[in-house]
Amino acid sequence: DVKVTQSSRYLVKRTGEKVFLECVQDMDHENMFWYRQDPGLGLRLIYFSYDVKMKEKGDIPEGYSVSREKKERFSLILESASTNQTSMYLCASSGQGLWGKNIQYFGAGTRLSVL
Amino acid sequence: AQSVTQLDSQVPVFEEAPVELRCNYSSSVSVYLFWYVQYPNQGLQLLLKYLSGSTLVKGINGFEAEFNKSQTSFHLRKPSVHISDTAEYFCAVSEGNQGGKLIFGQGTELSVKP
C-alpha cells in the first residue's frame, strides 16, 4: 500500500513564526501536492511538484513556499504564519501514466492553529 | 476553467436507506472524474474513478457513480447505507493534461442515523 506520512497531526504556532510541514511518500511517486482544507471550501491546491527541485504554484500559493530536495519528501513552508493560515493541510502524491498520475494518495493531514 | 459543484453540503439519511450525492462539473475538454471519502480525523481515500470506458463505475464499500457527459454530472449512489458510511465525500475532476492536478468540490457531509 502507498503510504503518505505527514510529520505532525496537530501543530500550534504563533503569528509570525516560520512553520515547516513535512510530507514523505514511500512509493517513488513523481508528483506531490499540498492542499489546504477549509469547511465549505473543499480542498484548494497550494503548490505541487512534478520532480525533484521542481515546483508549480497552485490556486492559492500566497504566503507559502515549498521545497523538494529529495523525491520522497515535499515540504510546505509558511514564512511568517498568520491567523488566516489556520487550517487543515493535506499532502498527496501520485505516479506516472494515465492511471498513475490521476490517482492521488493522501496523508492523514496536519491541523495547524496559528495564534 | 474547470470547476466542480457539489450540490448538497449536508445529507442526513437513515441507515439502510438509499443515498445520492450530487456532483456537477464544468470543463471544455475531456475529463477524468473521482470521488474521495474522508472519515473523521483521516486523510482522503479514493472511492472510485472514471477515466474511460463504461460510464457506470463501481467503487469500494458498495458505492457507484455514473458519468453523464451531456449533463456534466457524476453523481454518487449507494442503495443501502450503513452507519459506517458517515463521512465527508469529495468529488474531483482532472483534465488529464494538467499532470494529474485535481479540482475538488466543496464536499458533502453524509450523516447516517440509526
PDB file of C-alpha atoms in Angstrom:
ATOM      1  CA  ASP A   1       0.000   0.000   0.000  1.00  0.00           C
ATOM      2  CA  VAL A   2       1.069   3.534  -0.726  1.00  0.00           C
ATOM      3  CA  LYS A   3       1.918   5.418   2.392  1.00  0.00           C
ATOM      4  CA  VAL A   4       1.995   9.188   2.632  1.00  0.00           C
ATOM      5  CA  THR A   5       3.174  10.364   6.019  1.00  0.00           C
ATOM      6  CA  GLN A   6       2.790  13.856   7.374  1.00  0.00           C
ATOM      7  CA  SER A   7       5.124  14.547  10.253  1.00  0.00           C
ATOM      8  CA  SER A   8       2.604  16.158  12.600  1.00  0.00           C
ATOM      9  CA  ARG A   9      -1.120  15.639  13.151  1.00  0.00           C
ATOM     10  CA  TYR A  10      -1.527  18.826  15.184  1.00  0.00           C
ATOM     11  CA  LEU A  11       0.560  21.972  15.378  1.00  0.00           C
ATOM     12  CA  VAL A  12       0.092  25.198  17.302  1.00  0.00           C
ATOM     13  CA  LYS A  13       2.219  28.153  16.258  1.00  0.00           C
ATOM     14  CA  ARG A  14       2.344  31.861  16.968  1.00  0.00           C
ATOM     15  CA  THR A  15       1.783  34.623  14.458  1.00  0.00           C
ATOM     16  CA  GLY A  16       4.998  35.467  12.637  1.00  0.00           C
ATOM     17  CA  GLU A  17       6.693  32.132  13.232  1.00  0.00           C
ATOM     18  CA  LYS A  18       8.239  30.182  10.364  1.00  0.00           C
ATOM     19  CA  VAL A  19       6.452  26.864  10.046  1.00  0.00           C
ATOM     20  CA  PHE A  20       7.564  23.708   8.264  1.00  0.00           C
ATOM     21  CA  LEU A  21       5.109  20.971   7.327  1.00  0.00           C
ATOM     22  CA  GLU A  22       6.784  17.791   6.160  1.00  0.00           C
ATOM     23  CA  CYS A  23       5.445  15.059   3.908  1.00  0.00           C
ATOM     24  CA  VAL A  24       7.097  11.790   2.913  1.00  0.00           C
ATOM     25  CA  GLN A  25       5.831   9.158   0.469  1.00  0.00           C
ATOM     26  CA  ASP A  26       7.199   5.649   0.069  1.00  0.00           C
ATOM     27  CA  MET A  27       6.074   4.738  -3.466  1.00  0.00           C
ATOM     28  CA  ASP A  28       8.674   6.544  -5.540  1.00  0.00           C
ATOM     29  CA  HIS A  29       5.964   8.858  -6.901  1.00  0.00           C
ATOM     30  CA  GLU A  30       6.977  11.693  -9.171  1.00  0.00           C
ATOM     31  CA  ASN A  31       4.123  14.033  -8.300  1.00  0.00           C
ATOM     32  CA  MET A  32       3.448  15.573  -4.918  1.00  0.00           C
ATOM     33  CA  PHE A  33       0.846  18.098  -3.833  1.00  0.00           C
ATOM     34  CA  TRP A  34      -0.049  20.338  -0.905  1.00  0.00           C
ATOM     35  CA  TYR A  35      -3.648  21.322  -0.247  1.00  0.00           C
ATOM     36  CA  ARG A  36      -5.436  23.202   2.458  1.00  0.00           C
ATOM     37  CA  GLN A  37      -8.886  22.133   3.538  1.00  0.00           C
ATOM     38  CA  ASP A  38     -11.397  24.575   4.994  1.00  0.00           C
ATOM     39  CA  PRO A  39     -15.074  23.960   5.814  1.00  0.00           C
ATOM     40  CA  GLY A  40     -17.330  24.748   2.880  1.00  0.00           C
ATOM     41  CA  LEU A  41     -14.394  25.327   0.539  1.00  0.00           C
ATOM     42  CA  GLY A  42     -13.223  21.782  -0.076  1.00  0.00           C
ATOM     43  CA  LEU A  43      -9.561  21.259  -0.890  1.00  0.00           C
ATOM     44  CA  ARG A  44      -7.569  24.017  -2.538  1.00  0.00           C
ATOM     45  CA  LEU A  45      -4.210  23.394  -4.162  1.00  0.00           C
ATOM     46  CA  ILE A  46      -1.333  25.423  -2.742  1.00  0.00           C
ATOM     47  CA  TYR A  47       1.683  24.044  -4.587  1.00  0.00           C
ATOM     48  CA  PHE A  48       2.661  20.906  -6.461  1.00  0.00           C
ATOM     49  CA  SER A  49       5.810  19.329  -7.789  1.00  0.00           C
ATOM     50  CA  TYR A  50       6.419  17.022 -10.736  1.00  0.00           C
ATOM     51  CA  ASP A  51      10.011  16.205  -9.920  1.00  0.00           C
ATOM     52  CA  VAL A  52      12.842  16.896  -7.556  1.00  0.00           C
ATOM     53  CA  LYS A  53      13.637  20.610  -7.288  1.00  0.00           C
ATOM     54  CA  MET A  54      10.615  21.454  -9.440  1.00  0.00           C
ATOM     55  CA  LYS A  55       7.609  23.325  -8.126  1.00  0.00           C
ATOM     56  CA  GLU A  56       4.496  24.873  -9.561  1.00  0.00           C
ATOM     57  CA  LYS A  57       2.049  27.290  -7.988  1.00  0.00           C
ATOM     58  CA  GLY A  58      -1.427  26.052  -7.367  1.00  0.00           C
ATOM     59  CA  ASP A  59      -4.523  28.130  -6.837  1.00  0.00           C
ATOM     60  CA  ILE A  60      -3.603  29.755  -3.511  1.00  0.00           C
ATOM     61  CA  PRO A  61       0.211  29.998  -3.211  1.00  0.00           C
ATOM     62  CA  GLU A  62       0.350  33.370  -1.464  1.00  0.00           C
ATOM     63  CA  GLY A  63       2.049  33.182   1.910  1.00  0.00           C
ATOM     64  CA  TYR A  64       3.518  29.736   1.222  1.00  0.00           C
ATOM     65  CA  SER A  65       6.612  28.219  -0.326  1.00  0.00           C
ATOM     66  CA  VAL A  66       7.730  24.633  -0.885  1.00  0.00           C
ATOM     67  CA  SER A  67      10.883  22.580  -1.090  1.00  0.00           C
ATOM     68  CA  ARG A  68      11.539  19.283  -2.804  1.00  0.00           C
ATOM     69  CA  GLU A  69      15.177  18.296  -2.415  1.00  0.00           C
ATOM     70  CA  LYS A  70      14.501  14.551  -2.491  1.00  0.00           C
ATOM     71  CA  LYS A  71      11.937  12.651  -4.498  1.00  0.00           C
ATOM     72  CA  GLU A  72      10.164  11.231  -1.472  1.00  0.00           C
ATOM     73  CA  ARG A  73       9.903  14.433   0.537  1.00  0.00           C
ATOM     74  CA  PHE A  74       7.858  17.569  -0.094  1.00  0.00           C
ATOM     75  CA  SER A  75       7.880  20.352   2.470  1.00  0.00           C
ATOM     76  CA  LEU A  76       5.435  23.211   2.832  1.00  0.00           C
ATOM     77  CA  ILE A  77       6.803  26.371   4.420  1.00  0.00           C
ATOM     78  CA  LEU A  78       4.888  29.224   5.958  1.00  0.00           C
ATOM     79  CA  GLU A  79       7.487  32.008   6.019  1.00  0.00           C
ATOM     80  CA  SER A  80       5.584  34.107   8.553  1.00  0.00           C
ATOM     81  CA  ALA A  81       2.498  32.378   9.857  1.00  0.00           C
ATOM     82  CA  SER A  82      -0.709  34.362  10.087  1.00  0.00           C
ATOM     83  CA  THR A  83      -4.031  33.564  11.730  1.00  0.00           C
ATOM     84  CA  ASN A  84      -5.726  33.160   8.347  1.00  0.00           C
ATOM     85  CA  GLN A  85      -3.448  30.193   7.709  1.00  0.00           C
ATOM     86  CA  THR A  86      -5.123  28.236  10.461  1.00  0.00           C
ATOM     87  CA  SER A  87      -6.393  25.216   8.560  1.00  0.00           C
ATOM     88  CA  MET A  88      -6.056  21.512   7.810  1.00  0.00           C
ATOM     89  CA  TYR A  89      -3.159  20.819   5.449  1.00  0.00           C
ATOM     90  CA  LEU A  90      -3.142  17.697   3.312  1.00  0.00           C
ATOM     91  CA  CYS A  91      -0.271  16.253   1.347  1.00  0.00           C
ATOM     92  CA  ALA A  92      -0.778  13.882  -1.599  1.00  0.00           C
ATOM     93  CA  SER A  93       1.299  12.008  -4.145  1.00  0.00           C
ATOM     94  CA  SER A  94       0.698  10.327  -7.494  1.00  0.00           C
ATOM     95  CA  GLY A  95       2.685   8.319 -10.009  1.00  0.00           C
ATOM     96  CA  GLN A  96       3.070   8.245 -13.781  1.00  0.00           C
ATOM     97  CA  GLY A  97       0.914   7.268 -16.739  1.00  0.00           C
ATOM     98  CA  LEU A  98      -2.770   7.778 -17.354  1.00  0.00           C
ATOM     99  CA  TRP A  99      -3.800   5.733 -14.346  1.00  0.00           C
ATOM    100  CA  GLY A 100      -0.945   6.563 -12.055  1.00  0.00           C
ATOM    101  CA  LYS A 101      -0.810  10.312 -12.349  1.00  0.00           C
ATOM    102  CA  ASN A 102      -4.542  10.756 -11.924  1.00  0.00           C
ATOM    103  CA  ILE A 103      -4.880   8.846  -8.683  1.00  0.00           C
ATOM    104  CA  GLN A 104      -3.682  10.754  -5.665  1.00  0.00           C
ATOM    105  CA  TYR A 105      -2.862   9.209  -2.306  1.00  0.00           C
ATOM    106  CA  PHE A 106      -3.289  11.381   0.746  1.00  0.00           C
ATOM    107  CA  GLY A 107      -1.672  11.700   4.104  1.00  0.00           C
ATOM    108  CA  ALA A 108      -3.721  11.958   7.291  1.00  0.00           C
ATOM    109  CA  GLY A 109      -3.381  15.731   7.420  1.00  0.00           C
ATOM    110  CA  THR A 110      -1.851  18.313   9.736  1.00  0.00           C
ATOM    111  CA  ARG A 111      -4.218  20.557  11.630  1.00  0.00           C
ATOM    112  CA  LEU A 112      -2.407  23.857  12.102  1.00  0.00           C
ATOM    113  CA  SER A 113      -3.567  26.525  14.505  1.00  0.00           C
ATOM    114  CA  VAL A 114      -1.894  29.929  14.348  1.00  0.00           C
ATOM    115  CA  LEU A 115      -2.500  32.043  17.440  1.00  0.00           C
TER     116      LEU A 115
ATOM    117  CA  ALA B   1     -11.552  26.903 -16.365  1.00  0.00           C
ATOM    118  CA  GLN B   2     -12.829  23.755 -14.818  1.00  0.00           C
ATOM    119  CA  SER B   3     -14.891  23.771 -11.665  1.00  0.00           C
ATOM    120  CA  VAL B   4     -16.770  21.264  -9.543  1.00  0.00           C
ATOM    121  CA  THR B   5     -20.012  21.871  -7.697  1.00  0.00           C
ATOM    122  CA  GLN B   6     -21.383  19.546  -5.079  1.00  0.00           C
ATOM    123  CA  LEU B   7     -24.987  20.484  -4.785  1.00  0.00           C
ATOM    124  CA  ASP B   8     -25.562  19.451  -1.167  1.00  0.00           C
ATOM    125  CA  SER B   9     -23.318  20.439   1.701  1.00  0.00           C
ATOM    126  CA  GLN B  10     -25.028  18.058   4.129  1.00  0.00           C
ATOM    127  CA  VAL B  11     -27.094  14.934   3.530  1.00  0.00           C
ATOM    128  CA  PRO B  12     -28.751  13.276   6.531  1.00  0.00           C
ATOM    129  CA  VAL B  13     -30.145   9.813   5.900  1.00  0.00           C
ATOM    130  CA  PHE B  14     -31.361   6.860   7.915  1.00  0.00           C
ATOM    131  CA  GLU B  15     -29.482   3.586   7.988  1.00  0.00           C
ATOM    132  CA  GLU B  16     -30.358   1.182   5.137  1.00  0.00           C
ATOM    133  CA  ALA B  17     -31.889   3.970   3.053  1.00  0.00           C
ATOM    134  CA  PRO B  18     -30.541   4.761  -0.423  1.00  0.00           C
ATOM    135  CA  VAL B  19     -28.469   7.878  -0.932  1.00  0.00           C
ATOM    136  CA  GLU B  20     -27.331  10.030  -3.840  1.00  0.00           C
ATOM    137  CA  LEU B  21     -24.629  12.678  -3.550  1.00  0.00           C
ATOM    138  CA  ARG B  22     -24.697  15.068  -6.460  1.00  0.00           C
ATOM    139  CA  CYS B  23     -21.743  16.441  -8.385  1.00  0.00           C
ATOM    140  CA  ASN B  24     -21.644  18.651 -11.454  1.00  0.00           C
ATOM    141  CA  TYR B  25     -18.531  19.864 -13.233  1.00  0.00           C
ATOM    142  CA  SER B  26     -17.685  22.334 -15.923  1.00  0.00           C
ATOM    143  CA  SER B  27     -14.891  21.787 -18.404  1.00  0.00           C
ATOM    144  CA  SER B  28     -14.294  22.428 -22.072  1.00  0.00           C
ATOM    145  CA  VAL B  29     -12.275  19.250 -22.597  1.00  0.00           C
ATOM    146  CA  SER B  30     -12.459  15.585 -21.737  1.00  0.00           C
ATOM    147  CA  VAL B  31     -12.178  14.958 -18.040  1.00  0.00           C
ATOM    148  CA  TYR B  32     -11.413  12.287 -15.541  1.00  0.00           C
ATOM    149  CA  LEU B  33     -13.682  12.136 -12.515  1.00  0.00           C
ATOM    150  CA  PHE B  34     -13.202  10.948  -8.969  1.00  0.00           C
ATOM    151  CA  TRP B  35     -14.965  10.553  -5.661  1.00  0.00           C
ATOM    152  CA  TYR B  36     -12.914  10.590  -2.479  1.00  0.00           C
ATOM    153  CA  VAL B  37     -14.098   9.877   1.059  1.00  0.00           C
ATOM    154  CA  GLN B  38     -12.741  11.364   4.261  1.00  0.00           C
ATOM    155  CA  TYR B  39     -13.575   9.653   7.518  1.00  0.00           C
ATOM    156  CA  PRO B  40     -13.273  11.729  10.706  1.00  0.00           C
ATOM    157  CA  ASN B  41      -9.692  12.701  11.529  1.00  0.00           C
ATOM    158  CA  GLN B  42      -8.293  10.964   8.472  1.00  0.00           C
ATOM    159  CA  GLY B  43      -6.957  11.890   5.052  1.00  0.00           C
ATOM    160  CA  LEU B  44      -8.814  11.337   1.805  1.00  0.00           C
ATOM    161  CA  GLN B  45      -9.263   7.868   0.347  1.00  0.00           C
ATOM    162  CA  LEU B  46     -10.186   7.115  -3.262  1.00  0.00           C
ATOM    163  CA  LEU B  47     -13.715   5.737  -3.500  1.00  0.00           C
ATOM    164  CA  LEU B  48     -13.997   5.366  -7.264  1.00  0.00           C
ATOM    165  CA  LYS B  49     -12.820   6.858 -10.538  1.00  0.00           C
ATOM    166  CA  TYR B  50     -13.880   7.354 -14.128  1.00  0.00           C
ATOM    167  CA  LEU B  51     -11.008   7.505 -16.610  1.00  0.00           C
ATOM    168  CA  SER B  52     -12.556   5.845 -19.676  1.00  0.00           C
ATOM    169  CA  GLY B  53     -14.861   3.034 -20.744  1.00  0.00           C
ATOM    170  CA  SER B  54     -18.186   2.261 -19.093  1.00  0.00           C
ATOM    171  CA  THR B  55     -19.921   5.298 -17.713  1.00  0.00           C
ATOM    172  CA  LEU B  56     -21.138   3.340 -14.676  1.00  0.00           C
ATOM    173  CA  VAL B  57     -18.269   2.824 -12.302  1.00  0.00           C
ATOM    174  CA  LYS B  58     -18.242   0.811  -9.129  1.00  0.00           C
ATOM    175  CA  GLY B  59     -16.103   1.612  -6.150  1.00  0.00           C
ATOM    176  CA  ILE B  60     -15.360   0.358  -2.687  1.00  0.00           C
ATOM    177  CA  ASN B  61     -17.935  -0.155   0.059  1.00  0.00           C
ATOM    178  CA  GLY B  62     -20.837  -0.653  -2.374  1.00  0.00           C
ATOM    179  CA  PHE B  63     -20.739   2.829  -3.894  1.00  0.00           C
ATOM    180  CA  GLU B  64     -21.187   3.508  -7.589  1.00  0.00           C
ATOM    181  CA  ALA B  65     -21.312   6.577  -9.803  1.00  0.00           C
ATOM    182  CA  GLU B  66     -22.476   7.353 -13.305  1.00  0.00           C
ATOM    183  CA  PHE B  67     -20.703   9.691 -15.673  1.00  0.00           C
ATOM    184  CA  ASN B  68     -23.216  11.686 -17.688  1.00  0.00           C
ATOM    185  CA  LYS B  69     -21.404  13.750 -20.280  1.00  0.00           C
ATOM    186  CA  SER B  70     -24.458  15.580 -21.597  1.00  0.00           C
ATOM    187  CA  GLN B  71     -25.433  16.738 -18.106  1.00  0.00           C
ATOM    188  CA  THR B  72     -21.803  17.125 -16.971  1.00  0.00           C
ATOM    189  CA  SER B  73     -22.616  15.167 -13.835  1.00  0.00           C
ATOM    190  CA  PHE B  74     -21.002  12.398 -11.810  1.00  0.00           C
ATOM    191  CA  HIS B  75     -23.445  11.565  -9.041  1.00  0.00           C
ATOM    192  CA  LEU B  76     -22.519   9.060  -6.336  1.00  0.00           C
ATOM    193  CA  ARG B  77     -25.041   6.476  -5.193  1.00  0.00           C
ATOM    194  CA  LYS B  78     -25.422   3.674  -2.699  1.00  0.00           C
ATOM    195  CA  PRO B  79     -28.585   1.570  -2.453  1.00  0.00           C
ATOM    196  CA  SER B  80     -28.368   0.986   1.306  1.00  0.00           C
ATOM    197  CA  VAL B  81     -26.128   2.969   3.631  1.00  0.00           C
ATOM    198  CA  HIS B  82     -24.566   1.951   6.939  1.00  0.00           C
ATOM    199  CA  ILE B  83     -23.648   3.956   9.984  1.00  0.00           C
ATOM    200  CA  SER B  84     -20.017   3.456   8.973  1.00  0.00           C
ATOM    201  CA  ASP B  85     -20.602   5.434   5.767  1.00  0.00           C
ATOM    202  CA  THR B  86     -20.817   8.625   7.824  1.00  0.00           C
ATOM    203  CA  ALA B  87     -18.032  10.755   6.370  1.00  0.00           C
ATOM    204  CA  GLU B  88     -17.335  13.682   4.085  1.00  0.00           C
ATOM    205  CA  TYR B  89     -17.352  12.965   0.370  1.00  0.00           C
ATOM    206  CA  PHE B  90     -15.482  14.953  -2.238  1.00  0.00           C
ATOM    207  CA  CYS B  91     -15.992  14.982  -5.975  1.00  0.00           C
ATOM    208  CA  ALA B  92     -12.945  15.904  -8.066  1.00  0.00           C
ATOM    209  CA  VAL B  93     -12.081  16.436 -11.717  1.00  0.00           C
ATOM    210  CA  SER B  94      -8.844  16.291 -13.663  1.00  0.00           C
ATOM    211  CA  GLU B  95      -8.358  17.395 -17.243  1.00  0.00           C
ATOM    212  CA  GLY B  96      -5.593  14.855 -17.635  1.00  0.00           C
ATOM    213  CA  ASN B  97      -3.261  17.236 -19.392  1.00  0.00           C
ATOM    214  CA  GLN B  98      -2.536  19.046 -16.154  1.00  0.00           C
ATOM    215  CA  GLY B  99      -0.265  16.349 -14.803  1.00  0.00           C
ATOM    216  CA  GLY B 100      -2.882  14.927 -12.542  1.00  0.00           C
ATOM    217  CA  LYS B 101      -3.954  18.171 -10.912  1.00  0.00           C
ATOM    218  CA  LEU B 102      -7.339  17.757  -9.268  1.00  0.00           C
ATOM    219  CA  ILE B 103     -10.023  20.340  -8.738  1.00  0.00           C
ATOM    220  CA  PHE B 104     -12.224  19.455  -5.777  1.00  0.00           C
ATOM    221  CA  GLY B 105     -15.792  20.269  -4.964  1.00  0.00           C
ATOM    222  CA  GLN B 106     -16.769  21.787  -1.650  1.00  0.00           C
ATOM    223  CA  GLY B 107     -17.585  18.438  -0.068  1.00  0.00           C
ATOM    224  CA  THR B 108     -20.792  16.763   1.127  1.00  0.00           C
ATOM    225  CA  GLU B 109     -21.184  15.594   4.706  1.00  0.00           C
ATOM    226  CA  LEU B 110     -23.104  12.346   4.769  1.00  0.00           C
ATOM    227  CA  SER B 111     -24.633  11.640   8.148  1.00  0.00           C
ATOM    228  CA  VAL B 112     -26.217   8.204   8.585  1.00  0.00           C
ATOM    229  CA  LYS B 113     -28.569   7.916  11.523  1.00  0.00           C
ATOM    230  CA  PRO B 114     -29.821   4.701  13.151  1.00  0.00           C
TER     231      PRO B 114
END
